């Protein structure tokens, strides 16, 4: 679609009254279908250009036109709609779908600031309609940055899960809603984590902190017929508390709610929590011997490295800075051969952080050449170390995940159980991946899915341990990629529920509707 605006006359004496900033939102309905195998792909050019929306005859454009409105002048506008079939910037290369003419004053003066016009320009064809919504922009210059994630969304795809994305709308005085943002699509998941995005506060609510903001959750479909999963409402006031208070929004589907008596929700959406990932590798055996689980083969990664890579590449997406403190346990360190139950794999006592999982792997391989693997396998020291970090931040803004790769032999089971019970009330989850042929009965006891871990007569407040034996994921066909993908999926399956169980234990419940509270201090980042 092409917006052309009449030019202003030269005003050397500057007699024009100061302009009012007007935001114009554009939608179209029942556009001509000129694509043989798909719907039209409309877009805008010239004065302003909207994004191109694929495969739809009823686009709601997110990108707005911000125009200077002069009450005393007639400002003629022309809107041309095109079907975009290529990346060419030459407008003649695209299919013309229709046009309409109006003035800016006509849009502003229409009932509720909403004007509907018929598209024309193709003889003998009904070209559809174009809808304008206008609103005077406030002077608010604040910027909001937020990141959202979802948990247990409804499954919509027959052969997969769902491909979720979010659509944000701000409410209008007449009860309608104006689209203001779309997230990217996250493929094949019911627990998506969307990328952080920045939006002007005036685009979200035009400076009114209590204005209703509606968020729709959809499952993306290639043909443009996206499936509605559900919706929730909030406000900028509510969203601005996201960093300091853990907001959980129930995603509700009104039709499903009306039909099913036992319907609860179609998932939840929350502010994406800052995850702090800590990696621990237990070191035993001689890495130069092929029988060692740490054997450094020139042809393939050992079991420890495969487990680190499989799980780490998934969980690193939840850690914004991608800096992982990584420790080795059960080794003699140079130069005096002292046994350590917690040395940084990086070799730098002042900075245990590794950059990304690749950095962790590099530090792990480097440590195999510089330290003497010895034992024993004591779990309690590392659990207590990470628990001390988690105990400092319990307001829901951060969550800790400890990834432990081990051969399954625990040398301090009594102390480990006590450490788990003590840590169960903290924002912490423990992932244990067992490698090698050992019996993992002790690990199964720590994974309290059936019987909650206890110590000295105290039960763990909640289940925080997830254990999987690596050998169950060795693909007999030799397909390491498939094996590692299955491992990562099962290892991470309980993290969302463990996170929510911590929040609920702190009295944080899903928010089905808006609540009111005094205006907070100005937040520039959510």
PDB file of C-alpha atoms in Angstrom, residues 281-288 292-296 302 304-305 343 345 361-373:
ATOM      1  CA  UNK A 281      31.538 -31.539  35.785  1.00  0.00           C
ATOM      2  CA  UNK A 282      32.747 -34.355  38.034  1.00  0.00           C
ATOM      3  CA  UNK A 283      36.206 -35.589  37.080  1.00  0.00           C
ATOM      4  CA  UNK A 284      37.361 -39.176  37.596  1.00  0.00           C
ATOM      5  CA  UNK A 285      39.496 -41.586  35.610  1.00  0.00           C
ATOM      6  CA  UNK A 286      42.343 -41.189  33.129  1.00  0.00           C
ATOM      7  CA  UNK A 287      41.243 -39.223  30.033  1.00  0.00           C
ATOM      8  CA  UNK A 288      44.035 -40.771  27.979  1.00  0.00           C
ATOM      9  CA  UNK A 292      37.495 -43.468  30.556  1.00  0.00           C
ATOM     10  CA  UNK A 293      34.258 -41.503  30.226  1.00  0.00           C
ATOM     11  CA  UNK A 294      36.497 -38.451  29.754  1.00  0.00           C
ATOM     12  CA  UNK A 295      38.517 -40.059  26.950  1.00  0.00           C
ATOM     13  CA  UNK A 296      39.549 -37.448  24.402  1.00  0.00           C
ATOM     14  CA  UNK A 302      33.077 -38.240  24.852  1.00  0.00           C
ATOM     15  CA  UNK A 304      30.503 -35.874  29.146  1.00  0.00           C
ATOM     16  CA  UNK A 305      31.017 -33.476  26.253  1.00  0.00           C
ATOM     17  CA  UNK A 343      37.736 -25.275  40.886  1.00  0.00           C
ATOM     18  CA  UNK A 345      37.324 -24.940  34.598  1.00  0.00           C
ATOM     19  CA  UNK A 361      33.456 -27.219  26.395  1.00  0.00           C
ATOM     20  CA  UNK A 362      36.766 -25.542  25.584  1.00  0.00           C
ATOM     21  CA  UNK A 363      37.483 -25.021  29.296  1.00  0.00           C
ATOM     22  CA  UNK A 364      36.524 -28.641  30.043  1.00  0.00           C
ATOM     23  CA  UNK A 365      38.843 -30.052  27.373  1.00  0.00           C
ATOM     24  CA  UNK A 366      41.633 -27.732  28.527  1.00  0.00           C
ATOM     25  CA  UNK A 367      41.241 -28.826  32.151  1.00  0.00           C
ATOM     26  CA  UNK A 368      41.559 -32.502  31.168  1.00  0.00           C
ATOM     27  CA  UNK A 369      45.120 -31.691  30.079  1.00  0.00           C
ATOM     28  CA  UNK A 370      46.102 -29.644  33.117  1.00  0.00           C
ATOM     29  CA  UNK A 371      44.588 -31.361  36.195  1.00  0.00           C
ATOM     30  CA  UNK A 372      44.756 -34.932  37.524  1.00  0.00           C
ATOM     31  CA  UNK A 373      41.331 -36.530  37.655  1.00  0.00           C
TER      32      UNK A 373
END
